[in-house]
Short mmCIF file of C-alpha atoms in Angstrom, two decimals:
data_model
loop_
_atom_site.label_atom_id
_atom_site.label_comp_id
_atom_site.label_asym_id
_atom_site.label_seq_id
_atom_site.Cartn_x
_atom_site.Cartn_y
_atom_site.Cartn_z
CA MET A 53 1.54 -5.27 26.97
CA LYS A 54 2.38 -2.19 25.48
CA THR A 55 4.88 -1.97 22.58
CA ASN A 56 6.86 0.73 20.58
CA VAL A 57 4.47 1.19 18.06
CA MET A 58 1.78 2.33 21.33
CA ARG A 59 4.13 4.41 23.46
CA ILE A 60 4.73 6.89 20.12
CA LEU A 61 1.51 6.80 19.47
CA ASP A 62 0.23 7.91 22.91
CA ALA A 63 3.69 10.14 22.70
CA ASN A 64 2.20 12.16 20.21
CA ASN A 65 -1.20 11.86 21.67
CA ILE A 66 -2.12 9.61 18.62
CA LYS A 67 -5.78 7.91 19.46
CA TYR A 68 -5.33 3.64 18.38
CA GLU A 69 -7.55 1.11 18.52
CA VAL A 70 -5.69 -1.75 19.33
CA PHE A 71 -6.87 -5.53 18.00
CA GLU A 72 -4.76 -8.51 18.96
CA TYR A 73 -5.22 -12.13 18.16
CA GLU A 74 -3.28 -15.74 18.77
CA PRO A 75 0.60 -14.28 17.68
CA ASN A 76 0.36 -17.01 14.65
CA GLN A 77 3.36 -15.83 12.24
CA LYS A 78 1.96 -18.46 9.54
CA LEU A 79 -1.16 -16.62 9.45
CA THR A 80 -1.48 -14.60 6.28
CA GLY A 81 -2.24 -10.19 5.66
CA ASN A 82 -5.65 -12.08 3.83
CA ASP A 83 -6.22 -14.53 7.54
CA ILE A 84 -5.63 -11.21 9.82
CA SER A 85 -7.93 -9.16 7.49
CA LYS A 86 -10.63 -11.70 8.74
CA ILE A 87 -10.10 -11.61 12.01
CA LEU A 88 -9.89 -8.23 11.61
CA ASN A 89 -13.32 -8.99 9.54
CA GLU A 90 -11.74 -5.94 8.03
CA PRO A 91 -12.00 -5.79 4.12
CA PRO A 92 -7.99 -6.24 3.07
CA GLU A 93 -8.19 -2.99 0.80
CA VAL A 94 -8.09 -1.59 4.87
CA VAL A 95 -4.76 -3.69 5.70
CA PHE A 96 -1.86 -3.27 5.27
CA LYS A 97 1.46 -4.99 5.36
CA THR A 98 5.30 -3.56 5.86
CA LEU A 99 7.72 -4.80 3.22
CA ILE A 100 11.11 -3.56 4.11
CA VAL A 101 13.98 -3.74 0.83
CA GLU A 102 17.58 -3.22 0.03
CA GLY A 103 18.35 -0.31 -2.70
CA LYS A 104 21.06 -0.96 -5.01
CA SER A 105 22.36 1.59 -2.96
CA LYS A 106 22.50 -0.57 0.14
CA GLU A 107 19.64 1.76 1.82
CA PHE A 108 16.67 0.24 2.88
CA TYR A 109 13.44 1.00 2.83
CA ALA A 110 9.78 0.61 4.25
CA PHE A 111 7.08 0.05 1.66
CA MET A 112 3.34 -0.34 3.31
CA ILE A 113 0.52 -2.27 0.76
CA PRO A 114 -2.97 -3.97 1.19
CA VAL A 115 -2.23 -7.37 2.89
CA ASN A 116 -3.94 -8.46 -0.93
CA LYS A 117 -1.58 -6.96 -2.92
CA GLU A 118 1.85 -7.34 -4.47
CA LEU A 119 5.07 -5.06 -3.93
CA ASP A 120 5.58 -3.93 -7.58
CA LEU A 121 9.58 -3.69 -8.12
CA LYS A 122 9.50 -1.77 -10.31
CA LYS A 123 6.85 0.68 -8.97
CA ALA A 124 9.39 0.27 -5.72
CA ALA A 125 12.31 1.53 -7.19
CA LYS A 126 10.89 4.23 -9.21
CA ALA A 127 9.46 5.75 -6.00
CA VAL A 128 12.71 5.63 -4.25
CA ASN A 129 15.08 6.69 -6.84
CA GLU A 130 16.56 3.45 -7.29
CA LYS A 131 17.78 1.91 -9.96
CA ASN A 132 16.24 -1.48 -8.81
CA VAL A 133 15.22 -3.39 -5.37
CA SER A 134 15.06 -6.28 -3.65
CA MET A 135 12.65 -8.57 -0.91
CA ILE A 136 15.64 -8.60 2.15
CA PRO A 137 16.21 -12.60 3.73
CA PHE A 138 13.41 -12.94 6.49
CA LYS A 139 16.63 -13.27 8.92
CA ASP A 140 17.83 -9.73 7.98
CA LEU A 141 14.72 -7.99 9.12
CA LEU A 142 14.97 -7.82 13.59
CA LYS A 143 19.09 -6.68 12.24
CA VAL A 144 17.59 -3.95 9.73
CA THR A 145 14.07 -3.15 11.50
CA GLY A 146 13.69 -3.88 15.31
CA TYR A 147 10.88 -5.88 14.28
CA ILE A 148 10.22 -9.85 13.67
CA HIS A 149 8.60 -11.41 10.73
CA GLY A 150 4.60 -10.37 11.09
CA GLY A 151 5.46 -8.01 13.61
CA CYS A 152 7.24 -5.20 11.31
CA SER A 153 4.87 -1.81 11.69
CA PRO A 154 6.10 2.04 9.88
CA ILE A 155 6.59 3.52 13.09
CA GLY A 156 9.36 2.59 15.86
CA LEU A 157 11.78 1.22 12.91
CA LYS A 158 15.43 1.11 14.57
CA LYS A 159 16.05 3.82 11.76
CA PRO A 160 14.32 6.67 10.90
CA TYR A 161 13.79 4.64 6.83
CA LYS A 162 11.69 6.55 4.27
CA VAL A 163 8.49 5.19 4.33
CA THR A 164 6.41 4.95 0.69
CA ILE A 165 2.83 3.81 1.00
CA ASP A 166 0.60 2.87 -1.82
CA GLU A 167 -1.93 5.45 -3.21
CA SER A 168 -5.40 2.95 -1.94
CA VAL A 169 -4.51 4.06 1.77
CA LEU A 170 -6.47 7.26 0.87
CA ILE A 171 -9.42 5.23 -1.00
CA ASN A 172 -10.41 4.89 2.76
CA ASN A 173 -10.76 6.71 5.81
CA VAL A 174 -8.74 3.94 8.50
CA ILE A 175 -5.95 1.65 8.43
CA TYR A 176 -4.96 -1.18 10.53
CA PHE A 177 -1.04 -2.69 10.00
CA SER A 178 0.97 -3.97 13.11
CA ALA A 179 0.96 -3.28 16.31
CA GLY A 180 5.63 -3.44 16.67
CA LYS A 181 4.71 -7.96 17.57
CA VAL A 182 2.60 -10.97 16.52
CA GLY A 183 -0.77 -11.07 17.08
CA ALA A 184 -0.77 -7.45 17.48
CA GLN A 185 -2.68 -5.04 14.73
CA VAL A 186 -3.15 -1.35 15.02
CA LYS A 187 -6.22 0.98 13.86
CA LEU A 188 -5.46 4.75 12.92
CA LEU A 189 -7.50 7.17 11.58
CA ILE A 190 -6.14 8.08 7.91
CA ASP A 191 -5.00 11.99 8.97
CA ASP A 192 -3.50 10.55 12.52
CA PHE A 193 -1.99 8.19 10.13
CA LEU A 194 -0.07 10.21 7.76
CA LYS A 195 0.02 12.72 10.23
CA ILE A 196 3.22 10.48 12.21
CA VAL A 197 4.53 8.44 9.08
CA LYS A 198 4.54 11.31 6.94
CA PRO A 199 4.96 8.59 3.85
CA SER A 200 5.31 9.16 0.19
CA ILE A 201 2.47 7.79 -1.46
CA GLN A 202 2.91 6.28 -4.56
CA ASP A 203 1.74 3.54 -6.92
CA LEU A 204 2.97 0.22 -5.50
CA VAL A 205 1.31 -2.05 -6.88
CA ILE A 206 0.93 -4.70 -9.22
#
């Protein structure tokens, strides 16, 4: 079954591959990179933070890395940012934990991705539901998401 992510990619004539696996919210990003048989550097997670201004932002980092909240705040010109609680994710983004994607967010939040994305020519990220990832060429990803590219990890 197609997700909003896939429908948006289709509508924009973006080529992608879908990889599905047994849905399990307990899987870590590293587990998913192993399931995909890909290095964790090309598999990205989408994290949602709230700034001091009460604005929400989406950050994408490799699954084997940790978001540096100071760098994240600086990237979006906030005094500070904090991760939103999992229980608020659906209300804020339209996605549940483990299925959050930078494409098809409930509102057009600013998306910032770690600069390491430029090292590879493909990227994997959530297809908008637990148990599904999409693979895109980096150029297509940058064209559809239009993220800011920054140093974001610890």
